[in-house]
C-alpha cells in the first residue's frame, strides 16, 4: 500500500511539473480586413476601413494610451465613419443593440452621442490585445482577441481602444497576462506575416485625458500627424518626426520621474518582462547614456533597482537587447499600467523653436514603439517639429524591471484633463513651426482625414 501511494504521488508530481501550473489565456486572432462573424454593425456598409501595416516590435507588453508611436494615422479619406455609427446606435430600430453596446462601455444609451463625439479614429501600429465583443442573441458577448496592426479603431480621451471601426464592436482592455497567451487563427483569420507572440501589446489608459493625439503617418513615417481628440482628420496638422532629442540625465531619479522626463523630451520608455517597474524604483543607468541624440519617439532603456510592488521590495533585471529600429510615434501623456488615482499633473509647455534642417541620418526604417507621451496643441500655422512634452501618470504596482526605450518617430499627443495618477506629470506637445523641407510636410499644416 505504501509503495502504491508513493507511485501515485510521483505521478501527480510529474504531471504537475509537465503542466507547469501556468494558466494561458485563449485569444482569438482578428486579421485586418477580415469581417467579424457576429458584428454589431453590417461591415458591408463601409463604417470603417483597415489598411496594411507591418506590426512594430515593442518593449514591454503594457503600454499607456499616450505612448509615442502607439497609434498611426493617414491623410487619405476617412478610415472610420463616426457619424454613421452614431446614426445607427441612436436609431430606435437598433435600440437593443444600443443597450448592449453602451453597457460594455459603462454608459447609458442617452450618453452614446456625446461619448462618440469624444472618440478619435486611429490605426494600430502594433498587434494589440483587447477584450472584443460580438453581438449574439441580443447581448454583447466578450472574448479576448488580438487585433492585427493596420486595423482601424476608435480610442477614448485616455488612448484606450473603445470600438473597432469596421464593425462597431465595443472594445475593452485585455484583462489577462499578455505574456501567457494562446492565439487561435481561425474563421478566415490566417496567421499574418510578421506576427510575433512576444511583440504584442495591451493598452492601459493614460494618466489624464488628452487634448490631442500625435500619430505617425503609416504611409510616410517621417511625417507626424497631430489630431485633436474627437476629430476625424479635418483639423489635423503635420510635423517632422525626424527631429533629434537628447537623452536627459536620469541616474538616481525614480522610474516615474524618468518616464516623465523622457516623454517630455519626445522619447519613449520600455521595459523588460510583462510588468512595468514601480514608480519609486531608482534608475541606475540609461542606454543610450545621457546626452545622446535620438529621433523622436526612440526608446531609451532604463536599468532600475528597488521599488515597491504590493508592499514588497523588488529589483529589476535588464531586458535582453533588441535590434528593432525606432518607431515613429507621437508623444502623448504617459501613464503606467495602473490606473489608481494620483496627484494632479503639472503642465509644461514645450518650447517651440524654428525648424532646423532634418537630421543628417534618417530614422531607422523599422521603428519600435512604446511609452507614454502627451502633447499640447501644435501651431496650426506652420509645420515645424516641436519638442513634445508628455504627461506621466499613475505609479505602476508591478515588480520593477529594466526598462528600455526605443526611438519612435511619431508625433506627440497633448493631454489636458487632470490626472488621477499618483505621480505628478508634465504635459506638452511638440509644436511644428516653420516648414519642413520634405514634400509631404511643406507649407501650412496639411489637413488629414483618417
CSV table of C-alpha atoms in Angstrom, one decimal:
chain,number,residue,atom,x,y,z
A,1,UNK,CA,0.0,0.0,0.0
A,2,UNK,CA,2.8,2.4,0.9
A,3,UNK,CA,4.5,1.6,-2.4
A,4,UNK,CA,1.3,2.3,-4.3
A,5,UNK,CA,0.8,5.6,-2.6
A,6,UNK,CA,4.4,6.6,-3.3
A,7,UNK,CA,3.9,5.8,-7.0
A,8,UNK,CA,0.7,7.8,-7.2
A,9,UNK,CA,2.5,10.8,-5.6
A,10,UNK,CA,5.3,10.6,-8.0
A,11,UNK,CA,2.8,10.5,-10.9
A,12,UNK,CA,1.0,13.6,-9.6
A,13,UNK,CA,4.3,15.4,-9.2
A,14,UNK,CA,5.3,14.5,-12.7
A,15,UNK,CA,2.0,15.7,-14.2
A,16,UNK,CA,2.2,18.9,-12.2
A,17,UNK,CA,5.7,19.5,-13.4
A,18,UNK,CA,4.8,19.0,-17.0
A,19,UNK,CA,1.9,21.4,-16.9
A,20,UNK,CA,4.0,24.0,-15.1
A,21,UNK,CA,0.9,25.3,-13.4
A,22,UNK,CA,0.9,28.3,-15.7
A,23,UNK,CA,-2.5,29.4,-17.0
A,24,UNK,CA,-2.7,30.6,-20.6
A,25,UNK,CA,-5.3,32.9,-21.9
A,26,UNK,CA,-7.1,31.9,-25.1
A,27,UNK,CA,-7.1,34.7,-27.6
A,28,UNK,CA,-8.8,34.8,-31.0
A,29,UNK,CA,-6.8,36.4,-33.8
A,30,UNK,CA,-8.5,39.2,-35.8
A,31,UNK,CA,-6.8,40.0,-39.1
A,32,UNK,CA,-7.0,43.3,-40.9
A,33,UNK,CA,-9.8,43.3,-43.4
A,34,UNK,CA,-11.5,40.1,-42.2
A,35,UNK,CA,-15.1,40.6,-41.2
A,36,UNK,CA,-16.5,39.5,-37.8
A,37,UNK,CA,-18.9,36.6,-37.7
A,38,UNK,CA,-21.3,38.3,-35.4
A,39,UNK,CA,-20.8,42.1,-35.7
A,40,UNK,CA,-22.8,44.9,-34.1
A,41,UNK,CA,-22.8,46.7,-37.5
A,42,UNK,CA,-23.1,45.4,-41.0
A,43,UNK,CA,-19.5,45.6,-42.3
A,44,UNK,CA,-20.7,46.0,-45.9
A,45,UNK,CA,-22.0,49.5,-45.1
A,46,UNK,CA,-18.4,50.9,-45.0
A,47,UNK,CA,-18.3,52.0,-41.4
A,48,UNK,CA,-14.6,51.7,-41.3
A,49,UNK,CA,-11.6,50.5,-43.4
A,50,UNK,CA,-8.4,48.7,-42.3
A,51,UNK,CA,-5.1,49.1,-44.0
A,52,UNK,CA,-1.9,47.1,-44.4
A,53,UNK,CA,0.6,47.9,-41.8
A,54,UNK,CA,3.5,45.8,-40.6
A,55,UNK,CA,3.4,45.3,-36.8
A,56,UNK,CA,6.3,47.0,-35.0
A,57,UNK,CA,8.2,45.5,-32.1
A,58,UNK,CA,7.5,46.7,-28.6
A,59,UNK,CA,9.5,46.9,-25.3
A,60,UNK,CA,7.1,46.0,-22.6
A,61,UNK,CA,3.7,44.5,-23.3
A,62,UNK,CA,1.7,47.0,-21.2
A,63,UNK,CA,1.7,50.4,-22.9
A,64,UNK,CA,0.0,53.6,-21.9
A,65,UNK,CA,-2.6,55.1,-24.3
A,66,UNK,CA,-0.3,58.1,-24.8
A,67,UNK,CA,2.8,56.1,-25.7
A,68,UNK,CA,4.8,57.7,-28.5
A,69,UNK,CA,4.2,55.8,-31.7
A,70,UNK,CA,1.5,53.6,-30.3
A,71,UNK,CA,-1.0,54.7,-33.0
A,72,UNK,CA,-0.9,55.8,-36.6
A,73,UNK,CA,-3.0,57.7,-39.0
A,74,UNK,CA,-3.3,58.5,-42.6
A,75,UNK,CA,-4.0,61.6,-44.8
A,76,UNK,CA,-6.3,59.5,-47.0
A,77,UNK,CA,-10.1,59.6,-46.9
A,78,UNK,CA,-11.6,58.7,-43.5
A,79,UNK,CA,-10.9,55.3,-42.1
A,80,UNK,CA,-13.8,55.4,-39.6
A,81,UNK,CA,-17.3,57.0,-40.2
A,82,UNK,CA,-18.2,58.0,-36.6
A,83,UNK,CA,-21.3,59.9,-37.8
A,84,UNK,CA,-22.7,56.8,-39.4
A,85,UNK,CA,-22.1,54.7,-36.2
A,86,UNK,CA,-23.8,57.4,-34.2
A,87,UNK,CA,-26.9,57.3,-36.5
A,88,UNK,CA,-27.0,53.6,-36.3
A,89,UNK,CA,-26.8,53.4,-32.5
A,90,UNK,CA,-29.4,56.2,-32.0
A,91,UNK,CA,-31.9,54.7,-34.4
A,92,UNK,CA,-34.9,53.4,-32.4
A,93,UNK,CA,-34.9,50.3,-34.7
A,94,UNK,CA,-31.4,49.4,-33.2
A,95,UNK,CA,-32.3,50.1,-29.6
A,96,UNK,CA,-31.5,46.6,-28.4
A,97,UNK,CA,-28.0,46.7,-29.9
A,98,UNK,CA,-27.5,50.2,-28.5
A,99,UNK,CA,-28.3,48.9,-25.0
A,100,UNK,CA,-25.8,46.1,-25.4
A,101,UNK,CA,-23.2,48.3,-26.9
A,102,UNK,CA,-23.4,51.0,-24.2
A,103,UNK,CA,-23.5,48.5,-21.3
A,104,UNK,CA,-20.0,47.3,-22.4
A,105,UNK,CA,-18.6,50.8,-22.2
A,106,UNK,CA,-20.3,51.7,-18.9
A,107,UNK,CA,-22.6,54.4,-20.3
A,108,UNK,CA,-26.3,54.8,-20.9
A,109,UNK,CA,-27.9,54.8,-24.4
A,110,UNK,CA,-28.6,58.6,-23.9
A,111,UNK,CA,-24.9,59.1,-23.4
A,112,UNK,CA,-23.9,57.4,-26.7
A,113,UNK,CA,-23.9,60.5,-28.9
A,114,UNK,CA,-21.7,62.5,-26.5
A,115,UNK,CA,-19.4,59.6,-25.9
A,116,UNK,CA,-18.8,59.0,-29.7
A,117,UNK,CA,-18.1,62.7,-30.1
A,118,UNK,CA,-15.1,62.3,-27.8
A,119,UNK,CA,-13.6,59.3,-29.6
A,120,UNK,CA,-10.8,59.6,-32.2
A,121,UNK,CA,-10.1,57.2,-35.1
A,122,UNK,CA,-6.6,55.8,-35.4
A,123,UNK,CA,-4.8,52.9,-37.0
A,124,UNK,CA,-3.0,50.3,-34.9
A,125,UNK,CA,0.8,50.1,-35.4
A,126,UNK,CA,1.2,47.0,-33.2
A,127,UNK,CA,-0.6,43.7,-32.8
A,128,UNK,CA,-2.9,44.7,-29.9
A,129,UNK,CA,-4.7,42.6,-27.3
A,130,UNK,CA,-8.2,43.7,-26.3
A,131,UNK,CA,-11.4,42.4,-24.9
A,132,UNK,CA,-13.6,42.3,-28.0
A,133,UNK,CA,-17.4,41.9,-28.1
A,134,UNK,CA,-19.6,40.2,-30.7
A,135,UNK,CA,-23.4,40.7,-30.8
A,136,UNK,CA,-25.2,37.3,-30.1
A,137,UNK,CA,-28.8,36.6,-29.0
A,138,UNK,CA,-29.4,40.3,-28.2
A,139,UNK,CA,-26.3,40.6,-25.9
A,140,UNK,CA,-22.7,41.6,-26.1
A,141,UNK,CA,-20.5,38.5,-25.9
A,142,UNK,CA,-17.0,39.2,-24.6
A,143,UNK,CA,-13.9,37.4,-25.8
A,144,UNK,CA,-10.2,38.0,-25.9
A,145,UNK,CA,-8.8,39.0,-29.3
A,146,UNK,CA,-5.6,40.0,-30.9
A,147,UNK,CA,-6.1,42.8,-33.4
A,148,UNK,CA,-3.6,42.9,-36.2
A,149,UNK,CA,-1.6,46.1,-36.9
A,150,UNK,CA,-3.4,48.2,-39.5
A,151,UNK,CA,-6.9,47.7,-38.0
A,152,UNK,CA,-8.8,51.0,-37.6
A,153,UNK,CA,-10.2,51.6,-34.2
A,154,UNK,CA,-11.7,54.4,-32.1
A,155,UNK,CA,-9.8,55.4,-28.9
A,156,UNK,CA,-11.1,57.4,-26.0
A,157,UNK,CA,-9.6,60.5,-24.4
A,158,UNK,CA,-7.0,58.4,-22.5
A,159,UNK,CA,-5.9,56.5,-25.5
A,160,UNK,CA,-7.8,53.2,-24.7
A,161,UNK,CA,-9.4,51.3,-27.6
A,162,UNK,CA,-13.2,51.8,-27.5
A,163,UNK,CA,-14.6,50.4,-30.7
A,164,UNK,CA,-13.5,48.5,-33.9
A,165,UNK,CA,-14.3,50.8,-36.8
A,166,UNK,CA,-15.3,48.3,-39.5
A,167,UNK,CA,-18.0,46.5,-37.4
A,168,UNK,CA,-18.6,48.9,-34.5
A,169,UNK,CA,-17.9,46.2,-31.9
A,170,UNK,CA,-17.1,47.7,-28.5
A,171,UNK,CA,-13.6,47.1,-27.1
A,172,UNK,CA,-12.3,47.0,-23.5
A,173,UNK,CA,-8.9,46.4,-22.0
A,174,UNK,CA,-7.4,42.9,-22.2
A,175,UNK,CA,-7.6,41.5,-18.6
A,176,UNK,CA,-5.2,38.6,-18.9
A,177,UNK,CA,-1.4,38.2,-18.8
A,178,UNK,CA,0.0,39.4,-22.2
A,179,UNK,CA,3.0,37.1,-21.6
A,180,UNK,CA,0.9,34.0,-21.4
A,181,UNK,CA,-1.5,33.9,-24.4
A,182,UNK,CA,-2.5,31.2,-26.8
A,183,UNK,CA,-3.6,32.8,-30.1
A,184,UNK,CA,-6.0,30.9,-32.3
A,185,UNK,CA,-6.0,31.7,-36.0
A,186,UNK,CA,-9.4,30.6,-37.4
A,187,UNK,CA,-12.6,31.7,-39.1
A,188,UNK,CA,-10.6,33.2,-42.0
A,189,UNK,CA,-8.1,34.9,-39.8
A,190,UNK,CA,-4.9,33.3,-41.1
A,191,UNK,CA,-1.6,33.9,-39.3
A,192,UNK,CA,-0.3,37.2,-40.8
A,193,UNK,CA,3.2,37.9,-42.0
A,194,UNK,CA,5.4,39.4,-39.2
A,195,UNK,CA,3.3,38.0,-36.3
A,196,UNK,CA,5.5,37.5,-33.2
A,197,UNK,CA,3.9,36.3,-30.0
A,198,UNK,CA,6.5,38.3,-28.0
A,199,UNK,CA,5.7,41.5,-29.8
A,200,UNK,CA,2.1,42.1,-28.8
A,201,UNK,CA,0.8,45.0,-26.7
A,202,UNK,CA,-2.0,45.6,-24.3
A,203,UNK,CA,-3.1,49.2,-23.8
A,204,UNK,CA,-3.7,50.9,-20.4
A,205,UNK,CA,-5.2,54.4,-20.0
A,206,UNK,CA,-3.0,57.5,-20.0
A,207,UNK,CA,-2.9,59.2,-16.6
A,208,UNK,CA,-5.0,62.0,-17.8
A,209,UNK,CA,-7.3,63.0,-20.6
A,210,UNK,CA,-5.6,64.2,-23.7
A,211,UNK,CA,-6.4,67.1,-26.0
A,212,UNK,CA,-4.5,65.9,-29.0
A,213,UNK,CA,-3.1,62.6,-30.3
A,214,UNK,CA,0.3,62.7,-32.0
A,215,UNK,CA,0.1,60.0,-34.7
A,216,UNK,CA,2.6,58.6,-37.2
A,217,UNK,CA,1.6,58.7,-40.9
A,218,UNK,CA,1.5,55.0,-41.7
A,219,UNK,CA,2.3,55.8,-45.4
A,220,UNK,CA,5.2,58.1,-44.6
A,221,UNK,CA,6.7,57.5,-41.1
A,222,UNK,CA,8.8,60.7,-41.4
A,223,UNK,CA,5.6,62.7,-41.1
A,224,UNK,CA,3.7,63.1,-37.8
A,225,UNK,CA,0.0,63.9,-37.6
A,226,UNK,CA,-1.3,66.0,-34.7
A,227,UNK,CA,-5.0,65.2,-34.4
A,228,UNK,CA,-7.3,66.9,-31.9
A,229,UNK,CA,-9.3,64.4,-29.7
A,230,UNK,CA,-12.8,63.9,-31.0
A,231,UNK,CA,-12.0,64.8,-34.6
A,232,UNK,CA,-11.6,62.5,-37.7
A,233,UNK,CA,-8.9,64.3,-39.6
A,234,UNK,CA,-10.3,67.6,-40.9
A,235,UNK,CA,-8.3,69.5,-38.3
A,236,UNK,CA,-5.0,67.6,-38.5
A,237,UNK,CA,-1.7,69.3,-38.7
A,238,UNK,CA,1.6,67.7,-39.6
A,239,UNK,CA,5.2,67.8,-38.1
A,240,UNK,CA,8.6,66.3,-38.9
A,241,UNK,CA,9.2,63.2,-36.9
A,242,UNK,CA,13.0,63.2,-37.7
A,243,UNK,CA,13.9,65.9,-35.2
A,244,UNK,CA,16.6,64.8,-32.7
A,245,UNK,CA,16.1,64.8,-29.0
A,246,UNK,CA,18.8,64.5,-26.3
A,247,UNK,CA,18.5,61.8,-23.6
A,248,UNK,CA,18.3,63.5,-20.2
A,249,UNK,CA,20.4,62.6,-17.2
A,250,UNK,CA,18.3,60.1,-15.3
A,251,UNK,CA,20.7,58.4,-12.9
A,252,UNK,CA,19.3,58.5,-9.4
A,253,UNK,CA,15.8,59.6,-10.2
A,254,UNK,CA,12.7,57.4,-9.7
A,255,UNK,CA,11.3,55.4,-12.6
A,256,UNK,CA,8.2,57.6,-12.6
A,257,UNK,CA,10.3,60.8,-12.8
A,258,UNK,CA,12.4,59.3,-15.5
A,259,UNK,CA,9.4,58.3,-17.6
A,260,UNK,CA,8.0,61.8,-17.2
A,261,UNK,CA,11.3,63.4,-18.4
A,262,UNK,CA,11.7,61.1,-21.3
A,263,UNK,CA,8.2,61.6,-22.6
A,264,UNK,CA,8.7,65.4,-22.2
A,265,UNK,CA,11.8,65.1,-24.3
A,266,UNK,CA,10.0,63.2,-27.0
A,267,UNK,CA,11.5,59.8,-26.2
A,268,UNK,CA,9.8,56.6,-25.3
A,269,UNK,CA,10.3,54.3,-22.3
A,270,UNK,CA,10.0,50.5,-22.4
A,271,UNK,CA,10.9,47.7,-20.0
A,272,UNK,CA,11.7,44.0,-19.9
A,273,UNK,CA,9.1,41.5,-18.8
A,274,UNK,CA,5.4,41.6,-18.6
A,275,UNK,CA,5.1,44.1,-15.8
A,276,UNK,CA,6.4,47.6,-15.5
A,277,UNK,CA,8.7,48.7,-12.6
A,278,UNK,CA,7.1,50.6,-9.8
A,279,UNK,CA,7.3,54.4,-10.0
A,280,UNK,CA,9.5,54.5,-6.9
A,281,UNK,CA,12.2,52.2,-8.3
A,282,UNK,CA,15.5,54.0,-8.8
A,283,UNK,CA,17.2,54.4,-12.1
A,284,UNK,CA,20.8,53.3,-12.1
A,285,UNK,CA,21.7,53.8,-15.8
A,286,UNK,CA,20.2,54.5,-19.2
A,287,UNK,CA,21.1,53.1,-22.6
A,288,UNK,CA,22.0,55.1,-24.6
A,289,UNK,CA,23.6,57.4,-22.0
A,290,UNK,CA,22.6,61.0,-21.2
A,291,UNK,CA,23.3,63.5,-24.0
A,292,UNK,CA,22.8,61.0,-26.8
A,293,UNK,CA,20.7,62.5,-29.7
A,294,UNK,CA,17.8,60.3,-30.8
A,295,UNK,CA,15.0,60.7,-33.3
A,296,UNK,CA,11.6,61.5,-31.9
A,297,UNK,CA,9.9,58.5,-30.1
A,298,UNK,CA,13.1,56.4,-29.9
A,299,UNK,CA,13.3,54.0,-27.0
A,300,UNK,CA,15.6,54.6,-24.1
A,301,UNK,CA,16.4,51.5,-21.9
A,302,UNK,CA,16.5,52.2,-18.2
A,303,UNK,CA,18.1,50.0,-15.6
A,304,UNK,CA,16.4,50.2,-12.3
A,305,UNK,CA,16.6,48.7,-8.8
A,306,UNK,CA,14.4,48.5,-5.8
A,307,UNK,CA,10.9,49.8,-5.7
A,308,UNK,CA,7.8,48.5,-4.1
A,309,UNK,CA,5.1,46.4,-5.5
A,310,UNK,CA,2.2,45.2,-3.3
A,311,UNK,CA,4.3,46.1,-0.3
A,312,UNK,CA,7.2,44.0,-1.3
A,313,UNK,CA,10.6,45.4,-2.3
A,314,UNK,CA,11.8,44.1,-5.6
A,315,UNK,CA,14.7,44.6,-8.0
A,316,UNK,CA,14.7,44.5,-11.8
A,317,UNK,CA,16.8,42.7,-14.3
A,318,UNK,CA,17.8,44.3,-17.5
A,319,UNK,CA,15.9,43.1,-20.6
A,320,UNK,CA,17.6,41.4,-23.5
A,321,UNK,CA,18.7,43.9,-26.1
A,322,UNK,CA,16.5,44.3,-29.1
A,323,UNK,CA,17.5,45.0,-32.6
A,324,UNK,CA,14.4,46.8,-33.8
A,325,UNK,CA,14.6,50.3,-35.1
A,326,UNK,CA,12.9,53.4,-33.9
A,327,UNK,CA,9.2,53.8,-34.1
A,328,UNK,CA,7.7,56.9,-35.4
A,329,UNK,CA,5.1,57.8,-32.9
A,330,UNK,CA,3.8,60.9,-31.2
A,331,UNK,CA,4.3,61.7,-27.7
A,332,UNK,CA,1.2,61.5,-25.6
A,333,UNK,CA,0.5,61.5,-21.9
A,334,UNK,CA,2.1,58.6,-20.3
A,335,UNK,CA,0.7,56.5,-17.6
A,336,UNK,CA,1.7,53.3,-16.1
A,337,UNK,CA,-0.5,50.3,-16.4
A,338,UNK,CA,-2.0,51.0,-13.1
A,339,UNK,CA,-5.0,53.4,-13.1
A,340,UNK,CA,-5.0,54.3,-9.4
A,341,UNK,CA,-5.6,58.0,-8.6
A,342,UNK,CA,-2.7,60.2,-8.0
A,343,UNK,CA,-1.7,63.8,-7.6
A,344,UNK,CA,-2.7,66.3,-10.3
A,345,UNK,CA,-0.2,66.6,-13.1
A,346,UNK,CA,1.9,69.6,-13.6
A,347,UNK,CA,1.8,71.0,-17.1
A,348,UNK,CA,4.7,72.3,-19.0
A,349,UNK,CA,4.6,73.6,-22.5
A,350,UNK,CA,7.3,72.6,-24.8
A,351,UNK,CA,9.4,75.3,-26.2
A,352,UNK,CA,8.7,76.0,-29.8
A,353,UNK,CA,11.6,76.6,-31.9
A,354,UNK,CA,12.2,77.3,-35.6
A,355,UNK,CA,12.7,74.2,-37.6
A,356,UNK,CA,16.2,73.1,-38.2
A,357,UNK,CA,17.3,71.1,-41.1
A,358,UNK,CA,16.4,67.4,-40.8
A,359,UNK,CA,18.8,65.2,-39.1
A,360,UNK,CA,21.7,64.1,-41.2
A,361,UNK,CA,20.7,60.5,-40.8
A,362,UNK,CA,17.1,59.4,-41.3
A,363,UNK,CA,15.3,57.4,-38.7
A,364,UNK,CA,15.5,53.7,-38.8
A,365,UNK,CA,13.1,52.0,-41.1
A,366,UNK,CA,11.6,49.6,-38.7
A,367,UNK,CA,10.5,51.6,-35.7
A,368,UNK,CA,9.7,50.2,-32.4
A,369,UNK,CA,7.2,51.9,-30.2
A,370,UNK,CA,6.5,52.4,-26.7
A,371,UNK,CA,5.9,54.5,-23.7
A,372,UNK,CA,3.8,57.4,-22.9
A,373,UNK,CA,3.7,60.9,-24.1
A,374,UNK,CA,1.3,63.7,-24.1
A,375,UNK,CA,1.3,66.7,-26.3
A,376,UNK,CA,-0.3,70.1,-26.4
A,377,UNK,CA,-1.8,71.9,-29.3
A,378,UNK,CA,0.6,72.3,-32.1
A,379,UNK,CA,1.0,75.5,-34.0
A,380,UNK,CA,-1.6,75.4,-36.7
A,381,UNK,CA,0.1,77.8,-39.0
A,382,UNK,CA,3.3,76.1,-39.5
A,383,UNK,CA,4.7,72.7,-39.8
A,384,UNK,CA,7.8,72.7,-37.7
A,385,UNK,CA,8.6,69.9,-35.4
A,386,UNK,CA,8.5,70.9,-31.8
A,387,UNK,CA,9.7,69.1,-28.7
A,388,UNK,CA,6.8,67.2,-27.3
A,389,UNK,CA,6.0,67.3,-23.6
A,390,UNK,CA,4.2,64.4,-22.2
A,391,UNK,CA,2.2,63.7,-19.1
A,392,UNK,CA,3.1,60.9,-17.0
A,393,UNK,CA,0.7,59.3,-14.6
A,394,UNK,CA,-0.1,56.8,-12.0
A,395,UNK,CA,2.5,54.6,-10.5
A,396,UNK,CA,2.9,51.1,-11.5
A,397,UNK,CA,2.4,48.5,-8.9
A,398,UNK,CA,4.1,45.7,-10.7
A,399,UNK,CA,7.6,44.4,-10.0
A,400,UNK,CA,10.2,46.7,-11.4
A,401,UNK,CA,12.1,45.6,-14.4
A,402,UNK,CA,14.8,47.0,-16.7
A,403,UNK,CA,13.2,49.4,-19.0
A,404,UNK,CA,14.2,50.0,-22.5
A,405,UNK,CA,13.2,52.8,-24.7
A,406,UNK,CA,13.3,52.7,-28.4
A,407,UNK,CA,13.0,55.6,-30.7
A,408,UNK,CA,9.7,56.4,-32.0
A,409,UNK,CA,9.4,58.9,-34.8
A,410,UNK,CA,5.9,59.9,-34.1
A,411,UNK,CA,4.1,62.9,-33.2
A,412,UNK,CA,3.2,63.9,-29.7
A,413,UNK,CA,-0.2,63.8,-28.2
A,414,UNK,CA,-1.3,66.5,-25.9
A,415,UNK,CA,-3.2,65.8,-22.8
A,416,UNK,CA,-5.1,68.2,-20.7
A,417,UNK,CA,-7.6,66.9,-18.2
A,418,UNK,CA,-6.5,66.4,-14.6
A,419,UNK,CA,-4.8,63.2,-13.9
A,420,UNK,CA,-5.9,60.7,-11.4
A,421,UNK,CA,-2.5,59.1,-11.1
A,422,UNK,CA,-0.1,59.2,-8.2
A,423,UNK,CA,2.9,60.9,-9.7
A,424,UNK,CA,2.8,64.4,-11.0
A,425,UNK,CA,3.0,64.7,-14.7
A,426,UNK,CA,4.0,67.2,-17.2
A,427,UNK,CA,2.1,67.7,-20.3
A,428,UNK,CA,3.0,69.2,-23.5
A,429,UNK,CA,3.2,68.7,-27.2
A,430,UNK,CA,5.7,69.2,-30.0
A,431,UNK,CA,4.7,72.1,-32.0
A,432,UNK,CA,5.7,72.4,-35.5
A,433,UNK,CA,6.8,75.8,-36.7
A,434,UNK,CA,8.3,76.7,-40.0
A,435,UNK,CA,8.1,74.5,-42.9
A,436,UNK,CA,9.7,71.1,-43.2
A,437,UNK,CA,11.9,70.5,-46.2
A,438,UNK,CA,10.2,67.3,-47.1
A,439,UNK,CA,7.5,67.5,-49.7
A,440,UNK,CA,4.7,65.9,-47.6
A,441,UNK,CA,5.3,68.4,-44.8
A,442,UNK,CA,5.9,71.7,-46.6
A,443,UNK,CA,3.8,74.8,-46.3
A,444,UNK,CA,1.0,75.1,-43.9
A,445,UNK,CA,-0.2,72.1,-41.9
A,446,UNK,CA,-1.8,69.6,-44.1
A,447,UNK,CA,-5.4,68.6,-43.4
A,448,UNK,CA,-5.7,64.9,-42.6
A,449,UNK,CA,-8.5,62.5,-42.9
A,450,UNK,CA,-8.5,59.2,-41.1
